[in-house]
PDB file of C-alpha atoms in Angstrom:
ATOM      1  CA  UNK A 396      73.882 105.303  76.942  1.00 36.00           C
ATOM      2  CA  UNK A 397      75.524 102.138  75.409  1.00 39.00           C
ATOM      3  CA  UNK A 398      78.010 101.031  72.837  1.00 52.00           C
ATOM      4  CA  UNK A 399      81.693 102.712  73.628  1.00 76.00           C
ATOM      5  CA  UNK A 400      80.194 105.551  75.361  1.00 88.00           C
ATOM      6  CA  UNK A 401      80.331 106.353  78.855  1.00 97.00           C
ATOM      7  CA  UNK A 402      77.288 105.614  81.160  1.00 97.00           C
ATOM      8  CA  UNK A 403      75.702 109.155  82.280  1.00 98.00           C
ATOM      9  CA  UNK A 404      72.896 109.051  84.514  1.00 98.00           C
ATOM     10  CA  UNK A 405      70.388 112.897  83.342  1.00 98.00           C
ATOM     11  CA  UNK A 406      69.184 114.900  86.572  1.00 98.00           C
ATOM     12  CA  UNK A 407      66.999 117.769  85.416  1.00 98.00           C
ATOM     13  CA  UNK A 408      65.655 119.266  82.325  1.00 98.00           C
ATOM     14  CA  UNK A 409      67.102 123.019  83.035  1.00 98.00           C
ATOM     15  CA  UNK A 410      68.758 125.369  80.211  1.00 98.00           C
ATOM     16  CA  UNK A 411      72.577 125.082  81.761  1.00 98.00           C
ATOM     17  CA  UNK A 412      74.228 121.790  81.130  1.00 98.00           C
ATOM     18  CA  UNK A 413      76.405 120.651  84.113  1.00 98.00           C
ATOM     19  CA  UNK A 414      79.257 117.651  83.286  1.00 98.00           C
ATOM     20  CA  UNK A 415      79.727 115.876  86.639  1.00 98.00           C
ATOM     21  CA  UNK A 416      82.492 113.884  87.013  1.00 98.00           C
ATOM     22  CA  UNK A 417      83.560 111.331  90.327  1.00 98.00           C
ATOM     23  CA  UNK A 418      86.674 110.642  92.364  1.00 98.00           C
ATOM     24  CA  UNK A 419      88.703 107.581  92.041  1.00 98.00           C
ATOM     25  CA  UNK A 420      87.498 106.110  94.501  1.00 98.00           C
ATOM     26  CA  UNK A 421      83.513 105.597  93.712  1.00 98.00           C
ATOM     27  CA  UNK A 422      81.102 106.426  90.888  1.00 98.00           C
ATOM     28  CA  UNK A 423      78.449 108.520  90.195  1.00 98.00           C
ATOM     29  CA  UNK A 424      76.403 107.274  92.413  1.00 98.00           C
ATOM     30  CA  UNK A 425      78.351 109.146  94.867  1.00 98.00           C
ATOM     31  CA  UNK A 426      76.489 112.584  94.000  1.00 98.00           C
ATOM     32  CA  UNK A 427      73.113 110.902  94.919  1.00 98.00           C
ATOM     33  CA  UNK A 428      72.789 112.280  98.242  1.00 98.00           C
ATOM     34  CA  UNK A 429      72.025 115.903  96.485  1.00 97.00           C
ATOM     35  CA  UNK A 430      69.887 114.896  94.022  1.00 97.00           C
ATOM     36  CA  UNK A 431      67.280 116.453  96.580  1.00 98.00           C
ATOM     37  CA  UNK A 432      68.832 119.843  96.564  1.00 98.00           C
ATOM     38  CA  UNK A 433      69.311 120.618  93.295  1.00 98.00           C
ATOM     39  CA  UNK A 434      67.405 123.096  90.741  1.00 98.00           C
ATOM     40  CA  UNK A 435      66.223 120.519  88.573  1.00 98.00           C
ATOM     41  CA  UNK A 436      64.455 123.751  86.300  1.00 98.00           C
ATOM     42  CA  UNK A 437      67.332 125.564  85.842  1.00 98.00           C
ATOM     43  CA  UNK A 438      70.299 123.124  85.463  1.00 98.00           C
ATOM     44  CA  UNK A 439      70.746 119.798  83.512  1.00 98.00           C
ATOM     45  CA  UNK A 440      73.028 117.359  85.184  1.00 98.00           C
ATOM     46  CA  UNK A 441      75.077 114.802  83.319  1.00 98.00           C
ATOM     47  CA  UNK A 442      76.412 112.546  85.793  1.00 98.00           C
ATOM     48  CA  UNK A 443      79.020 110.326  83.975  1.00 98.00           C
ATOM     49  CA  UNK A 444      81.236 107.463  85.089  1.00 98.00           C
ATOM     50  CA  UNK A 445      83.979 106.907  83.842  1.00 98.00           C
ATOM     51  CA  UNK A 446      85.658 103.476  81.830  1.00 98.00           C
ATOM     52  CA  UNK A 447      85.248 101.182  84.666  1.00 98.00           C
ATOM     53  CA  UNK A 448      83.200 102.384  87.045  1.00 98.00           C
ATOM     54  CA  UNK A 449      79.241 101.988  87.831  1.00 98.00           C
ATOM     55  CA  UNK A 450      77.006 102.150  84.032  1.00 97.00           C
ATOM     56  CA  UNK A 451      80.619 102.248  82.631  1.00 98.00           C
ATOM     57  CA  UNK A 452      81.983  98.945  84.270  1.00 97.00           C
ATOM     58  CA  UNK A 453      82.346  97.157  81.280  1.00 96.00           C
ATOM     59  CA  UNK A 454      84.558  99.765  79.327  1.00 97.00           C
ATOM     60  CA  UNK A 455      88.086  98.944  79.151  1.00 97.00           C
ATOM     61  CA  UNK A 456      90.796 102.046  78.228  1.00 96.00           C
ATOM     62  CA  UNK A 457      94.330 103.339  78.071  1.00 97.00           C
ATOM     63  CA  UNK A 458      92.822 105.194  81.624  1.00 98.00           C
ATOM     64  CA  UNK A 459      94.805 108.317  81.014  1.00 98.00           C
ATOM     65  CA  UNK A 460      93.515 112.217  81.694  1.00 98.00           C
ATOM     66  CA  UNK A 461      93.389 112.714  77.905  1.00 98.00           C
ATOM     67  CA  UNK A 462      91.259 109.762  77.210  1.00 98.00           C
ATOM     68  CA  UNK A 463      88.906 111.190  80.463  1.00 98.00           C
ATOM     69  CA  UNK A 464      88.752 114.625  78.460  1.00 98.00           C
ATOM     70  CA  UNK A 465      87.702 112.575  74.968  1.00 97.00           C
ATOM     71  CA  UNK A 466      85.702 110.618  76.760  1.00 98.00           C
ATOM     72  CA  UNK A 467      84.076 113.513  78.474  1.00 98.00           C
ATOM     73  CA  UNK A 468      83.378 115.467  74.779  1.00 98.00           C
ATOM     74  CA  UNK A 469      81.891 112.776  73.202  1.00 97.00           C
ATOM     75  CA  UNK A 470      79.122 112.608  75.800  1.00 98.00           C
ATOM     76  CA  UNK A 471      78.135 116.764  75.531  1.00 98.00           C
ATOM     77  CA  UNK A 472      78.303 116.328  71.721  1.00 98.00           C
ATOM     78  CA  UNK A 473      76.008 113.264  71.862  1.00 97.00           C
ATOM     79  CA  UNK A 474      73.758 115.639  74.430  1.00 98.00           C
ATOM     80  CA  UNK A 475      74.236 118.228  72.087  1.00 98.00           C
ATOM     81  CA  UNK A 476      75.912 120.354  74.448  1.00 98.00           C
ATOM     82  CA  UNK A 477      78.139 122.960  72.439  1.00 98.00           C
ATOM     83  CA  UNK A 478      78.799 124.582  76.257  1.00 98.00           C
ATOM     84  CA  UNK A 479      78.859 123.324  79.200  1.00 98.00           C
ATOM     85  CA  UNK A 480      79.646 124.021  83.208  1.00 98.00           C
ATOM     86  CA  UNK A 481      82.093 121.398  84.455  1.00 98.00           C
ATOM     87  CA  UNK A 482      82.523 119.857  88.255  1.00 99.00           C
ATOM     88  CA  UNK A 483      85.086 117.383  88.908  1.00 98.00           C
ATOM     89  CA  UNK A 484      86.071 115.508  92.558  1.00 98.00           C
ATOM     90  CA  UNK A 485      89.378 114.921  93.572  1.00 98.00           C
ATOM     91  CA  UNK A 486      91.125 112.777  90.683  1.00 98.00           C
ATOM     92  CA  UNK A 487      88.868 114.469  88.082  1.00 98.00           C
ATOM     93  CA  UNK A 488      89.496 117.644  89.754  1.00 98.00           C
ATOM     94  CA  UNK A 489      92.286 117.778  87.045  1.00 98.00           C
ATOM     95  CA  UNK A 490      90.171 116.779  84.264  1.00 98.00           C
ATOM     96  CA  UNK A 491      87.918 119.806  84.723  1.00 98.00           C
ATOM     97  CA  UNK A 492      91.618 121.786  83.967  1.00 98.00           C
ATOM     98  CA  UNK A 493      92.071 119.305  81.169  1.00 98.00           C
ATOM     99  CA  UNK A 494      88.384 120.061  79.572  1.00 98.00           C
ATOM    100  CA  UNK A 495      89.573 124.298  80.144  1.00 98.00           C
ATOM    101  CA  UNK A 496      92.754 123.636  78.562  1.00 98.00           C
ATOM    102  CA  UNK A 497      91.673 121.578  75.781  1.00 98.00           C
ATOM    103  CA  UNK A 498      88.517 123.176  74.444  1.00 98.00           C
ATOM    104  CA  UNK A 499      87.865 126.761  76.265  1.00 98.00           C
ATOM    105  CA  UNK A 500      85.508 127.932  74.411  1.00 98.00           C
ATOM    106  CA  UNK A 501      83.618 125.220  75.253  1.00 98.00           C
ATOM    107  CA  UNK A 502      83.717 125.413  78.886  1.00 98.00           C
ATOM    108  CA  UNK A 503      81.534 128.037  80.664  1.00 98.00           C
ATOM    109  CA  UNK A 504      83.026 127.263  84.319  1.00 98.00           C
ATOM    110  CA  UNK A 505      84.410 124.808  85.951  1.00 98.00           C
ATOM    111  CA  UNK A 506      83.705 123.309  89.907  1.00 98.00           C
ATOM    112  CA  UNK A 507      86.941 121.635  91.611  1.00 98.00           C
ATOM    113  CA  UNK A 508      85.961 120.339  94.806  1.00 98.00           C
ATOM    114  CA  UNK A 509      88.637 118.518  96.598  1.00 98.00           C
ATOM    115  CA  UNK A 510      91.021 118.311  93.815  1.00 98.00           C
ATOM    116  CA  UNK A 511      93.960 117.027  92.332  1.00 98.00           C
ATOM    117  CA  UNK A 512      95.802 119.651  89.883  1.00 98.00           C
ATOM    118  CA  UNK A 513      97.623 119.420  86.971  1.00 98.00           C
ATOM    119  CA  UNK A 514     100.508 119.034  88.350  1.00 98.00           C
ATOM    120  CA  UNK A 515      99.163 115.396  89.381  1.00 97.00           C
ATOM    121  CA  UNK A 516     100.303 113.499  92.586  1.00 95.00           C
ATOM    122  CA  UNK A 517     103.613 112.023  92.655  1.00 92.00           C
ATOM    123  CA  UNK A 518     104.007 110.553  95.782  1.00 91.00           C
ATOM    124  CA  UNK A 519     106.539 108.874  97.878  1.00 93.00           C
ATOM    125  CA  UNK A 520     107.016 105.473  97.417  1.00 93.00           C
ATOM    126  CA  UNK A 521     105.717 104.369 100.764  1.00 95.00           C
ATOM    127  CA  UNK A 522     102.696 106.468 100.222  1.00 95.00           C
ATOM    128  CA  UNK A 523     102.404 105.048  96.894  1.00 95.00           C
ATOM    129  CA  UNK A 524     101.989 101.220  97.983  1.00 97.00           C
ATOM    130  CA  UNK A 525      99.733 102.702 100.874  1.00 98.00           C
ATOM    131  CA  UNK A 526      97.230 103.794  97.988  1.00 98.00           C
ATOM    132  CA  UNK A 527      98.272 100.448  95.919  1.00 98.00           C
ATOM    133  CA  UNK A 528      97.293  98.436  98.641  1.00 98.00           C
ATOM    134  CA  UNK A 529      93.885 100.161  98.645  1.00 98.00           C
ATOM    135  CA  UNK A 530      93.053  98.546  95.133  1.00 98.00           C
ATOM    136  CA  UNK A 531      92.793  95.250  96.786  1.00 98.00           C
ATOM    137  CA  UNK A 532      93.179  95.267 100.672  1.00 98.00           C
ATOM    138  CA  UNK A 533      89.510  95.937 102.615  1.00 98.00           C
ATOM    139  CA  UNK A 534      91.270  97.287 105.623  1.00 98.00           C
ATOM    140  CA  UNK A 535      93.826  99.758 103.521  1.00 98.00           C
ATOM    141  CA  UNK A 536      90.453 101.307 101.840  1.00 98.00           C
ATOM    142  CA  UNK A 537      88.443 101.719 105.261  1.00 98.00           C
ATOM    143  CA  UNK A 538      91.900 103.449 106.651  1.00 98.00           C
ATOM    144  CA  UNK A 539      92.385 105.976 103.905  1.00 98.00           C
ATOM    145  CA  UNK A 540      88.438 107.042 103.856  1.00 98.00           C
ATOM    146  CA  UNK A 541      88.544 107.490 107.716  1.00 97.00           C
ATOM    147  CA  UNK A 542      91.697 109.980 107.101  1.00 97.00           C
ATOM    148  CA  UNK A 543      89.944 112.097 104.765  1.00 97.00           C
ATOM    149  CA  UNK A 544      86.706 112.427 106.405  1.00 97.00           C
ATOM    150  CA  UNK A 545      87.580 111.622 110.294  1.00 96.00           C
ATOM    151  CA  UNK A 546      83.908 109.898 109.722  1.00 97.00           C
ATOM    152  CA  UNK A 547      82.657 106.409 111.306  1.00 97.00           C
ATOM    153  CA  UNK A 548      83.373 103.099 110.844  1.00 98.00           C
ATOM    154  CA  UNK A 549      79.936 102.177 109.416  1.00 98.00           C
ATOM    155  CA  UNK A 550      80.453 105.278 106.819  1.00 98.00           C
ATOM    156  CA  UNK A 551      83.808 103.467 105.474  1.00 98.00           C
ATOM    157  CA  UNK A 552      82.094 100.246 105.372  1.00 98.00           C
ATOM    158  CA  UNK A 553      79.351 102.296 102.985  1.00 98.00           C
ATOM    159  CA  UNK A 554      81.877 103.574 101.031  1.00 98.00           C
ATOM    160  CA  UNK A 555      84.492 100.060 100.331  1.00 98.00           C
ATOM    161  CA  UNK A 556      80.982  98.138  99.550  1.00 98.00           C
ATOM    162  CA  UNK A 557      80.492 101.119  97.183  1.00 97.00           C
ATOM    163  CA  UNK A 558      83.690 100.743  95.460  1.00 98.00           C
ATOM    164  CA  UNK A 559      83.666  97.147  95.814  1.00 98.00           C
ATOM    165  CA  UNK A 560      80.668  96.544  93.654  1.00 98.00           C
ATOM    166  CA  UNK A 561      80.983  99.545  91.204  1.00 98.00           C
ATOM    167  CA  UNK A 562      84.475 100.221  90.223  1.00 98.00           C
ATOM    168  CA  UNK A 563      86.508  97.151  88.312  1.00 98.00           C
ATOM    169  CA  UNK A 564      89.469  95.813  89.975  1.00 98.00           C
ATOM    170  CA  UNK A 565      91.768  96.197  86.597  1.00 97.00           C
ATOM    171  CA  UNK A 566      90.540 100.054  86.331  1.00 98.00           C
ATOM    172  CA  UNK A 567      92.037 100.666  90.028  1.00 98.00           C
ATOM    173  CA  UNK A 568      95.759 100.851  89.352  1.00 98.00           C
ATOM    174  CA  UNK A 569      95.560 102.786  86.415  1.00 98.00           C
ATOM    175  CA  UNK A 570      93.726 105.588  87.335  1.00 98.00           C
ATOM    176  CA  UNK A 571      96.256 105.721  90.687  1.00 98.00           C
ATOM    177  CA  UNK A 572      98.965 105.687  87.984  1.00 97.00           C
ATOM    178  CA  UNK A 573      97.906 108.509  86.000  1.00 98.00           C
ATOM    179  CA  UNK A 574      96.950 110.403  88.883  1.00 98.00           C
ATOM    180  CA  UNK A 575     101.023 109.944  90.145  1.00 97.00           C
ATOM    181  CA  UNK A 576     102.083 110.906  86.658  1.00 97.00           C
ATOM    182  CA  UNK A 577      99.831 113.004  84.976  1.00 97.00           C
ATOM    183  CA  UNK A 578     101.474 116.838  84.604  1.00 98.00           C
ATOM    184  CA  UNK A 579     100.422 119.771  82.393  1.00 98.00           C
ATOM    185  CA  UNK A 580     100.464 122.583  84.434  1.00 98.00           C
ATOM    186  CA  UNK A 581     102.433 124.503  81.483  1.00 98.00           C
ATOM    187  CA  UNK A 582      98.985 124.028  79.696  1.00 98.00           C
ATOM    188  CA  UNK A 583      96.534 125.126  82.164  1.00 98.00           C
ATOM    189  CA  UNK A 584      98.423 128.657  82.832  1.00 98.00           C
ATOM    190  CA  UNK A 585      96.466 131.920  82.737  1.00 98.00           C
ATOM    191  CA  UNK A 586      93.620 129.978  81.499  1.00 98.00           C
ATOM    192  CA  UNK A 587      90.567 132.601  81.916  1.00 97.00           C
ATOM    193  CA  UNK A 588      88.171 129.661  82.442  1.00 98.00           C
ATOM    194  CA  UNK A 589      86.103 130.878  85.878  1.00 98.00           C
ATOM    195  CA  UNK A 590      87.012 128.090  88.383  1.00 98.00           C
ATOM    196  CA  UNK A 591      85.350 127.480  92.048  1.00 98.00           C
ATOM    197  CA  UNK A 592      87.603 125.767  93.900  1.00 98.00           C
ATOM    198  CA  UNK A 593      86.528 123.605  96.829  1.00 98.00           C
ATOM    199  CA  UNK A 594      87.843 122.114  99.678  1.00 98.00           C
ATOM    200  CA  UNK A 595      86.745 120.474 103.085  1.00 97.00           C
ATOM    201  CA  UNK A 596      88.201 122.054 106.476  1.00 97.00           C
ATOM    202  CA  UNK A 597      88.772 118.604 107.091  1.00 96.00           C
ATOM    203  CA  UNK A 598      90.097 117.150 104.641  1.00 97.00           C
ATOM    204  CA  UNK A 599      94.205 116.890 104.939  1.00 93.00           C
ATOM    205  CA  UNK A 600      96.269 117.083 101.963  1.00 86.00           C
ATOM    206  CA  UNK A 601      94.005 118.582  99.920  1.00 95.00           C
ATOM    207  CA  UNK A 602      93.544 122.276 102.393  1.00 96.00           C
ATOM    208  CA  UNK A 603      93.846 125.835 101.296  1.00 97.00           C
ATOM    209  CA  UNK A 604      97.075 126.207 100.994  1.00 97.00           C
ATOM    210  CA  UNK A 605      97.209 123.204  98.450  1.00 97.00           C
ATOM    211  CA  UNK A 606      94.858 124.913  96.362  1.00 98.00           C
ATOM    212  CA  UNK A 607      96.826 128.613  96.999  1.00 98.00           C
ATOM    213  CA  UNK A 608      99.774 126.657  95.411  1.00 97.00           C
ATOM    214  CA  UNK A 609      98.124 124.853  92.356  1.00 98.00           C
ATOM    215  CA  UNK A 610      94.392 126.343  91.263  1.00 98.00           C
ATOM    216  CA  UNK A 611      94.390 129.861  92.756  1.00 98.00           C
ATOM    217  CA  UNK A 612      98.401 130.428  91.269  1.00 98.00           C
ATOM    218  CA  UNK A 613      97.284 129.419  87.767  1.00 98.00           C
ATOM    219  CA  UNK A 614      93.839 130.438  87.007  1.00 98.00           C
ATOM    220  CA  UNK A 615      93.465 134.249  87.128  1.00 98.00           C
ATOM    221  CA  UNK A 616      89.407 133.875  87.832  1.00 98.00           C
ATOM    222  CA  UNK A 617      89.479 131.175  90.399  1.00 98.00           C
ATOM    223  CA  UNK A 618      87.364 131.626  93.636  1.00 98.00           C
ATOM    224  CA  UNK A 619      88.492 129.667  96.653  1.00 98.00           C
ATOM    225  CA  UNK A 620      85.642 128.431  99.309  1.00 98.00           C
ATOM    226  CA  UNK A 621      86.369 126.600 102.460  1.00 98.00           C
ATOM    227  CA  UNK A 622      83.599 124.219 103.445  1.00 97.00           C
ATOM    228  CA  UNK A 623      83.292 124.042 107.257  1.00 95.00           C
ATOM    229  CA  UNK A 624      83.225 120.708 109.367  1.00 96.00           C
ATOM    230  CA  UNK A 625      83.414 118.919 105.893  1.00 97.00           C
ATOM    231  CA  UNK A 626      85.850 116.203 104.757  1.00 98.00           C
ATOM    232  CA  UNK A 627      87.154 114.948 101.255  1.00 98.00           C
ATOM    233  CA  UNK A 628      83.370 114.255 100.221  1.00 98.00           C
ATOM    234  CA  UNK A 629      81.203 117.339 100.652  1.00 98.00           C
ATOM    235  CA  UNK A 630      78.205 115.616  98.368  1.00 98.00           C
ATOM    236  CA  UNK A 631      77.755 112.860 100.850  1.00 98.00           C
ATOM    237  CA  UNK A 632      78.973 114.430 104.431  1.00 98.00           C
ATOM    238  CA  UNK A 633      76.987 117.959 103.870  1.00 97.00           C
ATOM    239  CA  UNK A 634      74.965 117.872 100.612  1.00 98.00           C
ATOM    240  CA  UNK A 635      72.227 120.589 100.479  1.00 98.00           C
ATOM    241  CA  UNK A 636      75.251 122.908 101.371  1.00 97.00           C
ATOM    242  CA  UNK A 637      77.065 121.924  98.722  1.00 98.00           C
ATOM    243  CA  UNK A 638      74.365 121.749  96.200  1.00 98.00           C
ATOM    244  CA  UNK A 639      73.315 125.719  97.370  1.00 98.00           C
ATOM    245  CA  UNK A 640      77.043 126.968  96.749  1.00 97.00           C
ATOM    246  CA  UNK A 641      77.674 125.015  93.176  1.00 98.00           C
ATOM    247  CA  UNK A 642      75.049 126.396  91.769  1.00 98.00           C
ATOM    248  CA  UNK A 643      75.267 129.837  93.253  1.00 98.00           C
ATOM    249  CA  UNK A 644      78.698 129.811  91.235  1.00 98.00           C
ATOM    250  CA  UNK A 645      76.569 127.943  88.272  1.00 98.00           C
ATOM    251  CA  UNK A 646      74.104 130.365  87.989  1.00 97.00           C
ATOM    252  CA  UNK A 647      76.510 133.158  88.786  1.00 97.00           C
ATOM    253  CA  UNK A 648      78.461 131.850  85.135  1.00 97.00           C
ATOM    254  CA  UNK A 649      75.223 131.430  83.386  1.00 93.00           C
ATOM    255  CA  UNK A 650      74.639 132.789  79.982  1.00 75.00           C
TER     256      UNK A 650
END
């Protein structure tokens, strides 16, 4: 797709239509490793990126959660999707609350696999020029996606030349800004939207008991599943896994 539309790469030709959004930290591309696994006959994927990032590089914004949730509409209505299933990865984990919040009726379910809440992510201000410093600094990037996945050294060397290459330097900041300041869990409350909720057994931060606090408190049909031996990026560490339990959920909100 061109023009002032976000870049969304199509996987499948199935009767449910699936919105799949990335993390901060890489583009779509990042789903690629399930491709494989997924039921290309029953589901339609429509993998976007986001202003800035991989077939949306070139798309400048104001970089905020409601321009992700515009952004995010105006691609199903050019699909022609009047409902939709929704999965979003750590900083768009909020966005799939955003989408529930904003237009529920349009929203069949919603997947939020290591995510950030609507309550956002204010952190301290040492932890907040740690993930500053990430924007720019090589070493800062390859020391935060070791934490999160307790993975190798030639994985975080996959993943900064990733983000090197397909997210835009002047995107960076902004997104870490909204995702310190962004807060609307008044909004989200009671919302009957069914959410899965999923994390990594290895991912810290982001555990159980984060989601017991945020996701399972507010949404009165949200399902929590713990992915074993699995860090902050359960597409790439352990993807035919994850494709099988999306789209249990999927097909379990079908219809």
């Amino acid at each position: 797709m061109t023009g002032n539309i976000l870049g969304v790469t199509l996987h499948g030709t199935g009767p449910e239509p699936v919105l799949v959004l990335h993390d901060w930290l890489g583009d779509a591309s990042t789903y690629a490793p399930m491709w494989p696994y997924l039921d290309i006959h029953r589901f339609t994927y429509a993998l976007v990126d986001l202003r800035g990032y991989g077939r949306s590089m070139h798309l400048a914004g104001d970089y905020t959660i409601e321009e992700i949730a515009a952004d995010c509409l105006a691609v199903a209505d050019r699909l022609g999707w009047s409902r939709f299933h929704v999965v979003g990865h750590s900083m768009t984990g909020m966005a799939t609350q955003r989408l529930a919040a904003d237009v529920p009726s349009r929203i069949k379910s919603a997947v939020a696999v290591c995510p950030l809440s609507a309550a956002g992510n204010p952190l301290p201000d040492e932890t907040a020029a740690f993930f500053a410093s990430v924007c720019e600094d090589d070493d800062a990037f390859r020391r935060l996606i070791k934490h999160v996945t307790g993975l190798s050294d030639q994985w975080a060397e996959v993943k900064l030349r990733q983000n090197r290459s397909r997210v835009a330097p002047q995107c960076r900041p902004h997104y870490l800004h909204m995702m310190r300041t962004a807060h609307f869990v008044d909004e989200v409350r009671g919302l009957a939207t069914p959410f899965l909720v999923m994390v990594g057994d290895r991912d810290p931060g982001l555990d159980a008991a984060a989601m017991e606090r945020t996701f399972l408190a507010w949404h009165p049909n949200a399902t929590l599943m713990v992915m074993p031996n699995c860090g902050h990026y359960p597409m790439q560490e352990c993807p035919p896994r994850f494709a099988q339990m999306i789209e249990n959920f999927l097909d379990s909100q079908a219809g």
